[in-house]
Amino acid sequence: MARTTLDRAAHRRKDDAWLAEAWPRGRVLVVDLAQGGRALVTERADGGAELVLVPSADAPEAERWFLGEDADGTPLWTMDATPPPAEGARAVTLREVGHLLDARDAGIFTAAAALANWHASHKFSPRSGKPTVAVEAGWARADPDGKLMWPRTDPAMIVVVHDGVAGPSGRCLLGHNSGWGRGADGLTRFSCLAGYVEPGESAEAAVIREVAEEVGIKISSLRYEGSQSWPYPGSLMLGFLATADPSQELRLDPEEIDEAHWFTREQIAKMIAGGFVHPDSGVPMSLPMRSSIAFYLIDKWLDAGAQDHS
């Protein structure tokens, strides 16, 4: 979901005359927050998915927010409402379909979901408690006194901690979050360590602190790899690879991580293929969804080990 070709056309947001003219010729992605942020998609012949963007004339009556302009100049909008029925379409969340969308649709859905979540949680001013209304085409809200607030994004770090060893025996450290529970299908999901960047803290310092807090180990080096918007409800995931000595004792914070293991590349490859059972517990294990930066970081570490010690 870090992929996007969306032209946000920010210079249009305060141009009320242009926006009024643009609405009738626009297309709308309808996101239903009441149903978990679902939007409609159709299946592509290649196995991918494509967003259903409805003509503005067919869109429900709801507050509308301007996303930007498509490559051909078509204005793109979004809103929080129940999508009108579309033949052959199914309602899905971004989590379910993000990896199946092309760069254009991934950017549209990610921006729409983040914007919808922000509007839903900022109907009243945190300063005064007064009700707010959308302004600037949905990219700000104002209270009755004219005081503005803008969509916020909370930085969070996410990291694959590994031992720096190349080849199939190289290992990475993944954990199971205490709040996830166990899958109905019997699978236990393991993922990267992650946490929010605290006030007055750099992203790098957050990596060091969170790894120490969650699993009790010290990392020896780290490297930034990339970022991903995560609109649940409004985070920016800052991805890292970090090395650590696996001989260190794991000391888990039970409120955050209830299980953690060092996994070899061979085991990770089996998880991706859907066929790994932990040899000690006998529990089948899985990885994060393919649309997440967590999967990207794990897959990057997996591939890098065949070439060097990154």
PDB file of C-alpha atoms in Angstrom:
ATOM      1  CA  MET A   1       0.000   0.000   0.000  1.00  0.00           C
ATOM      2  CA  ALA A   2       3.020   2.298  -0.228  1.00  0.00           C
ATOM      3  CA  ARG A   3       2.468   2.402  -3.985  1.00  0.00           C
ATOM      4  CA  THR A   4       0.544   5.350  -5.382  1.00  0.00           C
ATOM      5  CA  THR A   5       0.171   7.376  -8.538  1.00  0.00           C
ATOM      6  CA  LEU A   6      -2.561   9.597  -7.081  1.00  0.00           C
ATOM      7  CA  ASP A   7      -2.233  13.267  -8.018  1.00  0.00           C
ATOM      8  CA  ARG A   8      -3.698  14.919  -4.918  1.00  0.00           C
ATOM      9  CA  ALA A   9      -4.049  18.283  -6.684  1.00  0.00           C
ATOM     10  CA  ALA A  10      -3.780  20.132  -3.370  1.00  0.00           C
ATOM     11  CA  HIS A  11      -3.997  23.499  -5.116  1.00  0.00           C
ATOM     12  CA  ARG A  12      -7.658  22.739  -5.889  1.00  0.00           C
ATOM     13  CA  ARG A  13      -8.781  22.280  -2.277  1.00  0.00           C
ATOM     14  CA  LYS A  14      -9.590  25.955  -1.610  1.00  0.00           C
ATOM     15  CA  ASP A  15     -10.973  26.696  -5.071  1.00  0.00           C
ATOM     16  CA  ASP A  16     -14.693  26.455  -4.361  1.00  0.00           C
ATOM     17  CA  ALA A  17     -15.697  27.391  -7.911  1.00  0.00           C
ATOM     18  CA  TRP A  18     -13.509  24.661  -9.435  1.00  0.00           C
ATOM     19  CA  LEU A  19     -14.715  22.088  -6.889  1.00  0.00           C
ATOM     20  CA  ALA A  20     -18.361  22.871  -7.654  1.00  0.00           C
ATOM     21  CA  GLU A  21     -17.675  22.414 -11.375  1.00  0.00           C
ATOM     22  CA  ALA A  22     -15.611  19.277 -10.750  1.00  0.00           C
ATOM     23  CA  TRP A  23     -18.176  17.353  -8.714  1.00  0.00           C
ATOM     24  CA  PRO A  24     -20.635  16.598 -11.547  1.00  0.00           C
ATOM     25  CA  ARG A  25     -17.882  15.110 -13.716  1.00  0.00           C
ATOM     26  CA  GLY A  26     -16.134  13.290 -10.897  1.00  0.00           C
ATOM     27  CA  ARG A  27     -16.012   9.684  -9.807  1.00  0.00           C
ATOM     28  CA  VAL A  28     -16.383   8.543  -6.216  1.00  0.00           C
ATOM     29  CA  LEU A  29     -14.938   5.777  -4.065  1.00  0.00           C
ATOM     30  CA  VAL A  30     -17.577   5.072  -1.426  1.00  0.00           C
ATOM     31  CA  VAL A  31     -16.064   3.719   1.816  1.00  0.00           C
ATOM     32  CA  ASP A  32     -18.409   2.256   4.437  1.00  0.00           C
ATOM     33  CA  LEU A  33     -16.877   2.759   7.889  1.00  0.00           C
ATOM     34  CA  ALA A  34     -19.889   1.112   9.530  1.00  0.00           C
ATOM     35  CA  GLN A  35     -18.795  -2.086   7.772  1.00  0.00           C
ATOM     36  CA  GLY A  36     -15.136  -1.819   8.706  1.00  0.00           C
ATOM     37  CA  GLY A  37     -14.103   0.557   5.931  1.00  0.00           C
ATOM     38  CA  ARG A  38     -15.262  -1.606   3.055  1.00  0.00           C
ATOM     39  CA  ALA A  39     -15.406  -0.490  -0.567  1.00  0.00           C
ATOM     40  CA  LEU A  40     -16.464  -2.318  -3.714  1.00  0.00           C
ATOM     41  CA  VAL A  41     -14.024  -4.053  -6.042  1.00  0.00           C
ATOM     42  CA  THR A  42     -14.321  -6.266  -9.091  1.00  0.00           C
ATOM     43  CA  GLU A  43     -12.009  -9.096 -10.075  1.00  0.00           C
ATOM     44  CA  ARG A  44      -9.500  -8.672 -12.899  1.00  0.00           C
ATOM     45  CA  ALA A  45      -8.682 -11.447 -15.341  1.00  0.00           C
ATOM     46  CA  ASP A  46      -5.103 -11.588 -14.025  1.00  0.00           C
ATOM     47  CA  GLY A  47      -6.278 -12.335 -10.467  1.00  0.00           C
ATOM     48  CA  GLY A  48      -5.988  -8.770  -9.261  1.00  0.00           C
ATOM     49  CA  ALA A  49      -8.756  -6.435  -8.151  1.00  0.00           C
ATOM     50  CA  GLU A  50     -10.059  -3.065  -9.336  1.00  0.00           C
ATOM     51  CA  LEU A  51     -11.902  -0.395  -7.365  1.00  0.00           C
ATOM     52  CA  VAL A  52     -15.476   0.454  -8.263  1.00  0.00           C
ATOM     53  CA  LEU A  53     -15.622   4.233  -8.695  1.00  0.00           C
ATOM     54  CA  VAL A  54     -19.188   5.412  -9.177  1.00  0.00           C
ATOM     55  CA  PRO A  55     -20.201   8.505 -11.172  1.00  0.00           C
ATOM     56  CA  SER A  56     -20.977  11.392  -8.842  1.00  0.00           C
ATOM     57  CA  ALA A  57     -24.603  11.378 -10.023  1.00  0.00           C
ATOM     58  CA  ASP A  58     -24.992   7.837  -8.643  1.00  0.00           C
ATOM     59  CA  ALA A  59     -23.201   8.476  -5.343  1.00  0.00           C
ATOM     60  CA  PRO A  60     -25.146   8.479  -2.048  1.00  0.00           C
ATOM     61  CA  GLU A  61     -26.002  11.707  -0.259  1.00  0.00           C
ATOM     62  CA  ALA A  62     -23.098  12.220   2.155  1.00  0.00           C
ATOM     63  CA  GLU A  63     -20.302  14.633   2.987  1.00  0.00           C
ATOM     64  CA  ARG A  64     -17.803  14.384   0.142  1.00  0.00           C
ATOM     65  CA  TRP A  65     -14.046  14.831   0.203  1.00  0.00           C
ATOM     66  CA  PHE A  66     -11.786  15.571  -2.756  1.00  0.00           C
ATOM     67  CA  LEU A  67      -8.957  13.076  -3.254  1.00  0.00           C
ATOM     68  CA  GLY A  68      -7.297  14.501  -6.375  1.00  0.00           C
ATOM     69  CA  GLU A  69      -7.292  14.043 -10.126  1.00  0.00           C
ATOM     70  CA  ASP A  70      -6.929  10.880 -12.156  1.00  0.00           C
ATOM     71  CA  ALA A  71      -4.381  10.644 -14.966  1.00  0.00           C
ATOM     72  CA  ASP A  72      -6.976  11.832 -17.499  1.00  0.00           C
ATOM     73  CA  GLY A  73      -8.015  14.789 -15.325  1.00  0.00           C
ATOM     74  CA  THR A  74     -11.136  13.173 -13.854  1.00  0.00           C
ATOM     75  CA  PRO A  75     -11.780  14.527 -10.329  1.00  0.00           C
ATOM     76  CA  LEU A  76     -11.687  11.800  -7.696  1.00  0.00           C
ATOM     77  CA  TRP A  77     -13.765  11.950  -4.516  1.00  0.00           C
ATOM     78  CA  THR A  78     -14.557   9.791  -1.523  1.00  0.00           C
ATOM     79  CA  MET A  79     -17.217   9.644   1.174  1.00  0.00           C
ATOM     80  CA  ASP A  80     -18.337   7.520   4.107  1.00  0.00           C
ATOM     81  CA  ALA A  81     -21.600   5.827   3.107  1.00  0.00           C
ATOM     82  CA  THR A  82     -23.068   2.532   1.960  1.00  0.00           C
ATOM     83  CA  PRO A  83     -21.834   1.825  -1.594  1.00  0.00           C
ATOM     84  CA  PRO A  84     -24.579   1.500  -4.227  1.00  0.00           C
ATOM     85  CA  PRO A  85     -24.852  -2.063  -5.613  1.00  0.00           C
ATOM     86  CA  ALA A  86     -22.627  -2.917  -8.586  1.00  0.00           C
ATOM     87  CA  GLU A  87     -22.889  -6.062 -10.658  1.00  0.00           C
ATOM     88  CA  GLY A  88     -20.076  -8.527 -10.034  1.00  0.00           C
ATOM     89  CA  ALA A  89     -18.614  -6.457  -7.189  1.00  0.00           C
ATOM     90  CA  ARG A  90     -17.790  -7.456  -3.635  1.00  0.00           C
ATOM     91  CA  ALA A  91     -17.227  -5.313  -0.536  1.00  0.00           C
ATOM     92  CA  VAL A  92     -13.729  -5.613   0.943  1.00  0.00           C
ATOM     93  CA  THR A  93     -11.395  -3.807   3.307  1.00  0.00           C
ATOM     94  CA  LEU A  94      -8.027  -2.417   2.308  1.00  0.00           C
ATOM     95  CA  ARG A  95      -6.382  -5.081   4.464  1.00  0.00           C
ATOM     96  CA  GLU A  96      -7.995  -7.817   2.367  1.00  0.00           C
ATOM     97  CA  VAL A  97      -7.349  -6.417  -1.086  1.00  0.00           C
ATOM     98  CA  GLY A  98      -4.416  -4.003  -0.891  1.00  0.00           C
ATOM     99  CA  HIS A  99      -1.924  -6.432  -2.424  1.00  0.00           C
ATOM    100  CA  LEU A 100      -4.283  -7.146  -5.341  1.00  0.00           C
ATOM    101  CA  LEU A 101      -4.720  -3.504  -6.392  1.00  0.00           C
ATOM    102  CA  ASP A 102      -2.510  -1.674  -8.868  1.00  0.00           C
ATOM    103  CA  ALA A 103      -0.587   1.425  -7.775  1.00  0.00           C
ATOM    104  CA  ARG A 104      -3.357   3.799  -8.819  1.00  0.00           C
ATOM    105  CA  ASP A 105      -6.100   2.001  -6.903  1.00  0.00           C
ATOM    106  CA  ALA A 106      -3.903   1.281  -3.876  1.00  0.00           C
ATOM    107  CA  GLY A 107      -3.179   4.999  -3.548  1.00  0.00           C
ATOM    108  CA  ILE A 108      -6.839   5.957  -3.904  1.00  0.00           C
ATOM    109  CA  PHE A 109      -8.124   3.417  -1.368  1.00  0.00           C
ATOM    110  CA  THR A 110      -5.387   4.180   1.174  1.00  0.00           C
ATOM    111  CA  ALA A 111      -6.001   7.936   1.023  1.00  0.00           C
ATOM    112  CA  ALA A 112      -9.770   7.456   1.162  1.00  0.00           C
ATOM    113  CA  ALA A 113      -9.644   5.126   4.166  1.00  0.00           C
ATOM    114  CA  ALA A 114      -7.306   7.409   6.095  1.00  0.00           C
ATOM    115  CA  LEU A 115      -9.378  10.503   5.356  1.00  0.00           C
ATOM    116  CA  ALA A 116     -12.656   8.804   6.264  1.00  0.00           C
ATOM    117  CA  ASN A 117     -11.249   7.555   9.567  1.00  0.00           C
ATOM    118  CA  TRP A 118      -9.975  11.024  10.464  1.00  0.00           C
ATOM    119  CA  HIS A 119     -13.286  12.738   9.728  1.00  0.00           C
ATOM    120  CA  ALA A 120     -15.190  10.143  11.756  1.00  0.00           C
ATOM    121  CA  SER A 121     -13.059  10.797  14.844  1.00  0.00           C
ATOM    122  CA  HIS A 122     -12.920  14.615  14.604  1.00  0.00           C
ATOM    123  CA  LYS A 123     -16.544  15.701  14.465  1.00  0.00           C
ATOM    124  CA  PHE A 124     -15.882  17.824  17.565  1.00  0.00           C
ATOM    125  CA  SER A 125     -12.995  20.146  18.318  1.00  0.00           C
ATOM    126  CA  PRO A 126     -10.497  18.764  20.846  1.00  0.00           C
ATOM    127  CA  ARG A 127      -9.853  22.371  21.941  1.00  0.00           C
ATOM    128  CA  SER A 128     -13.392  23.505  22.676  1.00  0.00           C
ATOM    129  CA  GLY A 129     -15.672  20.493  22.271  1.00  0.00           C
ATOM    130  CA  LYS A 130     -17.675  22.399  19.672  1.00  0.00           C
ATOM    131  CA  PRO A 131     -18.926  20.627  16.522  1.00  0.00           C
ATOM    132  CA  THR A 132     -16.794  20.888  13.395  1.00  0.00           C
ATOM    133  CA  VAL A 133     -17.523  20.888   9.677  1.00  0.00           C
ATOM    134  CA  ALA A 134     -15.383  19.812   6.744  1.00  0.00           C
ATOM    135  CA  VAL A 135     -13.633  22.605   4.835  1.00  0.00           C
ATOM    136  CA  GLU A 136     -10.942  22.787   2.165  1.00  0.00           C
ATOM    137  CA  ALA A 137     -12.614  19.954   0.222  1.00  0.00           C
ATOM    138  CA  GLY A 138     -12.317  17.648   3.217  1.00  0.00           C
ATOM    139  CA  TRP A 139      -8.682  18.305   4.070  1.00  0.00           C
ATOM    140  CA  ALA A 140      -9.465  20.331   7.179  1.00  0.00           C
ATOM    141  CA  ARG A 141     -12.275  20.793   9.694  1.00  0.00           C
ATOM    142  CA  ALA A 142     -13.368  24.035  11.319  1.00  0.00           C
ATOM    143  CA  ASP A 143     -15.266  24.790  14.508  1.00  0.00           C
ATOM    144  CA  PRO A 144     -17.823  27.647  14.788  1.00  0.00           C
ATOM    145  CA  ASP A 145     -15.017  30.054  15.765  1.00  0.00           C
ATOM    146  CA  GLY A 146     -13.159  29.308  12.541  1.00  0.00           C
ATOM    147  CA  LYS A 147     -10.330  27.414  14.212  1.00  0.00           C
ATOM    148  CA  LEU A 148      -8.937  24.768  11.877  1.00  0.00           C
ATOM    149  CA  MET A 149      -7.540  21.299  12.381  1.00  0.00           C
ATOM    150  CA  TRP A 150      -5.983  19.070   9.760  1.00  0.00           C
ATOM    151  CA  PRO A 151      -5.687  15.300   9.248  1.00  0.00           C
ATOM    152  CA  ARG A 152      -2.934  13.887  11.381  1.00  0.00           C
ATOM    153  CA  THR A 153      -0.662  10.928  10.836  1.00  0.00           C
ATOM    154  CA  ASP A 154       0.985   9.209  13.787  1.00  0.00           C
ATOM    155  CA  PRO A 155       4.509   7.874  13.125  1.00  0.00           C
ATOM    156  CA  ALA A 156       5.171   4.295  14.172  1.00  0.00           C
ATOM    157  CA  MET A 157       8.218   2.085  13.732  1.00  0.00           C
ATOM    158  CA  ILE A 158       8.203  -1.524  12.560  1.00  0.00           C
ATOM    159  CA  VAL A 159      11.296  -3.700  12.416  1.00  0.00           C
ATOM    160  CA  VAL A 160      12.609  -7.087  11.383  1.00  0.00           C
ATOM    161  CA  VAL A 161      15.312  -7.983  13.898  1.00  0.00           C
ATOM    162  CA  HIS A 162      17.721 -10.555  12.466  1.00  0.00           C
ATOM    163  CA  ASP A 163      21.077 -12.164  13.237  1.00  0.00           C
ATOM    164  CA  GLY A 164      22.988 -10.868  10.194  1.00  0.00           C
ATOM    165  CA  VAL A 165      23.687 -14.383   8.921  1.00  0.00           C
ATOM    166  CA  ALA A 166      23.225 -15.128   5.220  1.00  0.00           C
ATOM    167  CA  GLY A 167      21.745 -18.299   3.796  1.00  0.00           C
ATOM    168  CA  PRO A 168      18.899 -20.586   4.894  1.00  0.00           C
ATOM    169  CA  SER A 169      20.142 -20.822   8.504  1.00  0.00           C
ATOM    170  CA  GLY A 170      20.008 -17.040   9.052  1.00  0.00           C
ATOM    171  CA  ARG A 171      17.328 -16.133  11.584  1.00  0.00           C
ATOM    172  CA  CYS A 172      14.904 -13.325  12.269  1.00  0.00           C
ATOM    173  CA  LEU A 173      12.895 -12.564  15.400  1.00  0.00           C
ATOM    174  CA  LEU A 174       9.105 -12.369  15.096  1.00  0.00           C
ATOM    175  CA  GLY A 175       6.449 -12.064  17.777  1.00  0.00           C
ATOM    176  CA  HIS A 176       2.763 -12.729  18.372  1.00  0.00           C
ATOM    177  CA  ASN A 177       0.913  -9.718  19.772  1.00  0.00           C
ATOM    178  CA  SER A 178      -1.024 -10.403  22.948  1.00  0.00           C
ATOM    179  CA  GLY A 179      -4.123  -8.731  21.538  1.00  0.00           C
ATOM    180  CA  TRP A 180      -4.366 -10.770  18.338  1.00  0.00           C
ATOM    181  CA  GLY A 181      -5.731 -14.012  19.718  1.00  0.00           C
ATOM    182  CA  ARG A 182      -5.444 -17.194  17.699  1.00  0.00           C
ATOM    183  CA  GLY A 183      -6.891 -17.643  14.237  1.00  0.00           C
ATOM    184  CA  ALA A 184     -10.138 -19.576  13.773  1.00  0.00           C
ATOM    185  CA  ASP A 185      -8.295 -21.612  11.144  1.00  0.00           C
ATOM    186  CA  GLY A 186      -5.756 -22.734  13.740  1.00  0.00           C
ATOM    187  CA  LEU A 187      -2.996 -20.474  12.439  1.00  0.00           C
ATOM    188  CA  THR A 188      -0.976 -18.307  14.780  1.00  0.00           C
ATOM    189  CA  ARG A 189       0.226 -15.131  13.101  1.00  0.00           C
ATOM    190  CA  PHE A 190       3.748 -13.899  13.781  1.00  0.00           C
ATOM    191  CA  SER A 191       4.981 -10.499  12.663  1.00  0.00           C
ATOM    192  CA  CYS A 192       7.570  -7.782  13.114  1.00  0.00           C
ATOM    193  CA  LEU A 193       7.955  -5.834  16.332  1.00  0.00           C
ATOM    194  CA  ALA A 194       6.319  -2.417  16.140  1.00  0.00           C
ATOM    195  CA  GLY A 195       5.282   0.566  18.213  1.00  0.00           C
ATOM    196  CA  TYR A 196       4.518   4.272  18.121  1.00  0.00           C
ATOM    197  CA  VAL A 197       7.226   6.911  18.078  1.00  0.00           C
ATOM    198  CA  GLU A 198       6.849   8.859  21.318  1.00  0.00           C
ATOM    199  CA  PRO A 199       6.981  12.677  21.636  1.00  0.00           C
ATOM    200  CA  GLY A 200      10.531  13.978  21.503  1.00  0.00           C
ATOM    201  CA  GLU A 201      11.850  10.707  20.082  1.00  0.00           C
ATOM    202  CA  SER A 202      13.453   9.859  16.742  1.00  0.00           C
ATOM    203  CA  ALA A 203      12.262   6.862  14.757  1.00  0.00           C
ATOM    204  CA  GLU A 204      15.634   5.166  15.328  1.00  0.00           C
ATOM    205  CA  ALA A 205      15.413   5.690  19.086  1.00  0.00           C
ATOM    206  CA  ALA A 206      11.898   4.246  19.012  1.00  0.00           C
ATOM    207  CA  VAL A 207      13.207   1.065  17.344  1.00  0.00           C
ATOM    208  CA  ILE A 208      15.831   0.593  20.045  1.00  0.00           C
ATOM    209  CA  ARG A 209      13.357   1.315  22.853  1.00  0.00           C
ATOM    210  CA  GLU A 210      10.476  -0.802  21.532  1.00  0.00           C
ATOM    211  CA  VAL A 211      12.637  -3.870  20.869  1.00  0.00           C
ATOM    212  CA  ALA A 212      14.084  -3.619  24.381  1.00  0.00           C
ATOM    213  CA  GLU A 213      10.639  -3.131  25.928  1.00  0.00           C
ATOM    214  CA  GLU A 214       8.824  -5.862  24.003  1.00  0.00           C
ATOM    215  CA  VAL A 215      11.398  -8.674  23.922  1.00  0.00           C
ATOM    216  CA  GLY A 216      14.215  -7.477  26.183  1.00  0.00           C
ATOM    217  CA  ILE A 217      17.105  -7.522  23.732  1.00  0.00           C
ATOM    218  CA  LYS A 218      19.587  -4.919  22.531  1.00  0.00           C
ATOM    219  CA  ILE A 219      20.063  -4.330  18.812  1.00  0.00           C
ATOM    220  CA  SER A 220      23.532  -3.655  17.396  1.00  0.00           C
ATOM    221  CA  SER A 221      22.652  -1.875  14.128  1.00  0.00           C
ATOM    222  CA  LEU A 222      19.629  -0.720  12.193  1.00  0.00           C
ATOM    223  CA  ARG A 223      18.790   0.496   8.705  1.00  0.00           C
ATOM    224  CA  TYR A 224      15.751   2.341   7.393  1.00  0.00           C
ATOM    225  CA  GLU A 225      13.994   0.543   4.524  1.00  0.00           C
ATOM    226  CA  GLY A 226      10.833   2.476   3.661  1.00  0.00           C
ATOM    227  CA  SER A 227       7.408   3.588   4.850  1.00  0.00           C
ATOM    228  CA  GLN A 228       3.749   2.747   4.397  1.00  0.00           C
ATOM    229  CA  SER A 229       0.586   4.610   5.240  1.00  0.00           C
ATOM    230  CA  TRP A 230      -1.520   2.468   7.552  1.00  0.00           C
ATOM    231  CA  PRO A 231      -4.995   4.022   7.808  1.00  0.00           C
ATOM    232  CA  TYR A 232      -6.136   2.030  10.864  1.00  0.00           C
ATOM    233  CA  PRO A 233      -6.907   4.691  11.799  1.00  0.00           C
ATOM    234  CA  GLY A 234      -4.041   6.977  10.739  1.00  0.00           C
ATOM    235  CA  SER A 235      -0.452   5.780  11.104  1.00  0.00           C
ATOM    236  CA  LEU A 236       2.701   6.057   9.020  1.00  0.00           C
ATOM    237  CA  MET A 237       4.726   2.884   9.432  1.00  0.00           C
ATOM    238  CA  LEU A 238       8.489   3.511   9.260  1.00  0.00           C
ATOM    239  CA  GLY A 239      10.176   0.229   8.353  1.00  0.00           C
ATOM    240  CA  PHE A 240      13.616  -0.915   9.511  1.00  0.00           C
ATOM    241  CA  LEU A 241      15.925  -3.916   9.421  1.00  0.00           C
ATOM    242  CA  ALA A 242      18.042  -4.354  12.551  1.00  0.00           C
ATOM    243  CA  THR A 243      20.638  -6.853  13.733  1.00  0.00           C
ATOM    244  CA  ALA A 244      20.941  -8.393  17.183  1.00  0.00           C
ATOM    245  CA  ASP A 245      22.753 -11.252  18.888  1.00  0.00           C
ATOM    246  CA  PRO A 246      20.265 -14.168  19.112  1.00  0.00           C
ATOM    247  CA  SER A 247      22.064 -15.571  22.167  1.00  0.00           C
ATOM    248  CA  GLN A 248      20.451 -12.826  24.249  1.00  0.00           C
ATOM    249  CA  GLU A 249      17.670 -14.026  26.520  1.00  0.00           C
ATOM    250  CA  LEU A 250      14.179 -13.073  25.377  1.00  0.00           C
ATOM    251  CA  ARG A 251      12.258 -11.256  28.117  1.00  0.00           C
ATOM    252  CA  LEU A 252       8.745 -10.639  26.818  1.00  0.00           C
ATOM    253  CA  ASP A 253       6.403  -7.885  27.919  1.00  0.00           C
ATOM    254  CA  PRO A 254       3.207  -9.957  28.365  1.00  0.00           C
ATOM    255  CA  GLU A 255       0.974  -6.946  27.732  1.00  0.00           C
ATOM    256  CA  GLU A 256       2.498  -6.593  24.260  1.00  0.00           C
ATOM    257  CA  ILE A 257       4.006  -9.913  23.148  1.00  0.00           C
ATOM    258  CA  ASP A 258       2.860 -13.298  24.440  1.00  0.00           C
ATOM    259  CA  GLU A 259       5.124 -15.400  22.216  1.00  0.00           C
ATOM    260  CA  ALA A 260       8.288 -14.764  20.195  1.00  0.00           C
ATOM    261  CA  HIS A 261      10.744 -16.974  18.330  1.00  0.00           C
ATOM    262  CA  TRP A 262      13.811 -16.777  16.121  1.00  0.00           C
ATOM    263  CA  PHE A 263      12.865 -18.258  12.738  1.00  0.00           C
ATOM    264  CA  THR A 264      15.297 -19.454  10.052  1.00  0.00           C
ATOM    265  CA  ARG A 265      14.926 -18.385   6.438  1.00  0.00           C
ATOM    266  CA  GLU A 266      13.926 -21.922   5.620  1.00  0.00           C
ATOM    267  CA  GLN A 267      11.087 -21.721   8.146  1.00  0.00           C
ATOM    268  CA  ILE A 268       9.975 -18.301   6.907  1.00  0.00           C
ATOM    269  CA  ALA A 269       9.857 -19.613   3.346  1.00  0.00           C
ATOM    270  CA  LYS A 270       7.606 -22.451   4.536  1.00  0.00           C
ATOM    271  CA  MET A 271       5.326 -19.950   6.286  1.00  0.00           C
ATOM    272  CA  ILE A 272       4.962 -17.994   3.048  1.00  0.00           C
ATOM    273  CA  ALA A 273       4.135 -21.224   1.242  1.00  0.00           C
ATOM    274  CA  GLY A 274       1.573 -22.011   3.951  1.00  0.00           C
ATOM    275  CA  GLY A 275       3.137 -25.133   5.378  1.00  0.00           C
ATOM    276  CA  PHE A 276       5.075 -24.454   8.587  1.00  0.00           C
ATOM    277  CA  VAL A 277       4.277 -26.011  11.971  1.00  0.00           C
ATOM    278  CA  HIS A 278       6.470 -24.980  14.889  1.00  0.00           C
ATOM    279  CA  PRO A 279       8.534 -28.011  15.972  1.00  0.00           C
ATOM    280  CA  ASP A 280       8.116 -27.321  19.714  1.00  0.00           C
ATOM    281  CA  SER A 281       4.459 -26.340  20.003  1.00  0.00           C
ATOM    282  CA  GLY A 282       3.046 -28.180  16.990  1.00  0.00           C
ATOM    283  CA  VAL A 283       1.076 -25.022  16.124  1.00  0.00           C
ATOM    284  CA  PRO A 284       0.756 -23.964  12.454  1.00  0.00           C
ATOM    285  CA  MET A 285       2.156 -20.466  11.935  1.00  0.00           C
ATOM    286  CA  SER A 286       1.534 -17.708   9.420  1.00  0.00           C
ATOM    287  CA  LEU A 287       2.851 -14.275   8.459  1.00  0.00           C
ATOM    288  CA  PRO A 288       1.160 -10.865   8.012  1.00  0.00           C
ATOM    289  CA  MET A 289      -0.949 -10.135   4.955  1.00  0.00           C
ATOM    290  CA  ARG A 290       0.955  -9.440   1.758  1.00  0.00           C
ATOM    291  CA  SER A 291      -0.299  -5.849   1.521  1.00  0.00           C
ATOM    292  CA  SER A 292       1.504  -4.866   4.746  1.00  0.00           C
ATOM    293  CA  ILE A 293       4.950  -3.375   5.197  1.00  0.00           C
ATOM    294  CA  ALA A 294       5.532  -6.141   7.751  1.00  0.00           C
ATOM    295  CA  PHE A 295       5.381  -8.753   4.986  1.00  0.00           C
ATOM    296  CA  TYR A 296       7.525  -6.549   2.734  1.00  0.00           C
ATOM    297  CA  LEU A 297      10.269  -6.291   5.381  1.00  0.00           C
ATOM    298  CA  ILE A 298      10.209 -10.024   6.108  1.00  0.00           C
ATOM    299  CA  ASP A 299      10.323 -10.854   2.404  1.00  0.00           C
ATOM    300  CA  LYS A 300      13.158  -8.359   1.849  1.00  0.00           C
ATOM    301  CA  TRP A 301      15.209  -9.953   4.626  1.00  0.00           C
ATOM    302  CA  LEU A 302      14.453 -13.396   3.203  1.00  0.00           C
ATOM    303  CA  ASP A 303      15.696 -12.420  -0.280  1.00  0.00           C
ATOM    304  CA  ALA A 304      18.696 -10.414   0.937  1.00  0.00           C
ATOM    305  CA  GLY A 305      20.129 -13.370   2.821  1.00  0.00           C
ATOM    306  CA  ALA A 306      20.812 -15.282  -0.368  1.00  0.00           C
ATOM    307  CA  GLN A 307      23.196 -12.503  -1.475  1.00  0.00           C
ATOM    308  CA  ASP A 308      24.771 -10.818   1.561  1.00  0.00           C
ATOM    309  CA  HIS A 309      24.492 -10.287   5.307  1.00  0.00           C
ATOM    310  CA  SER A 310      22.030  -7.352   5.186  1.00  0.00           C
TER     311      SER A 310
END
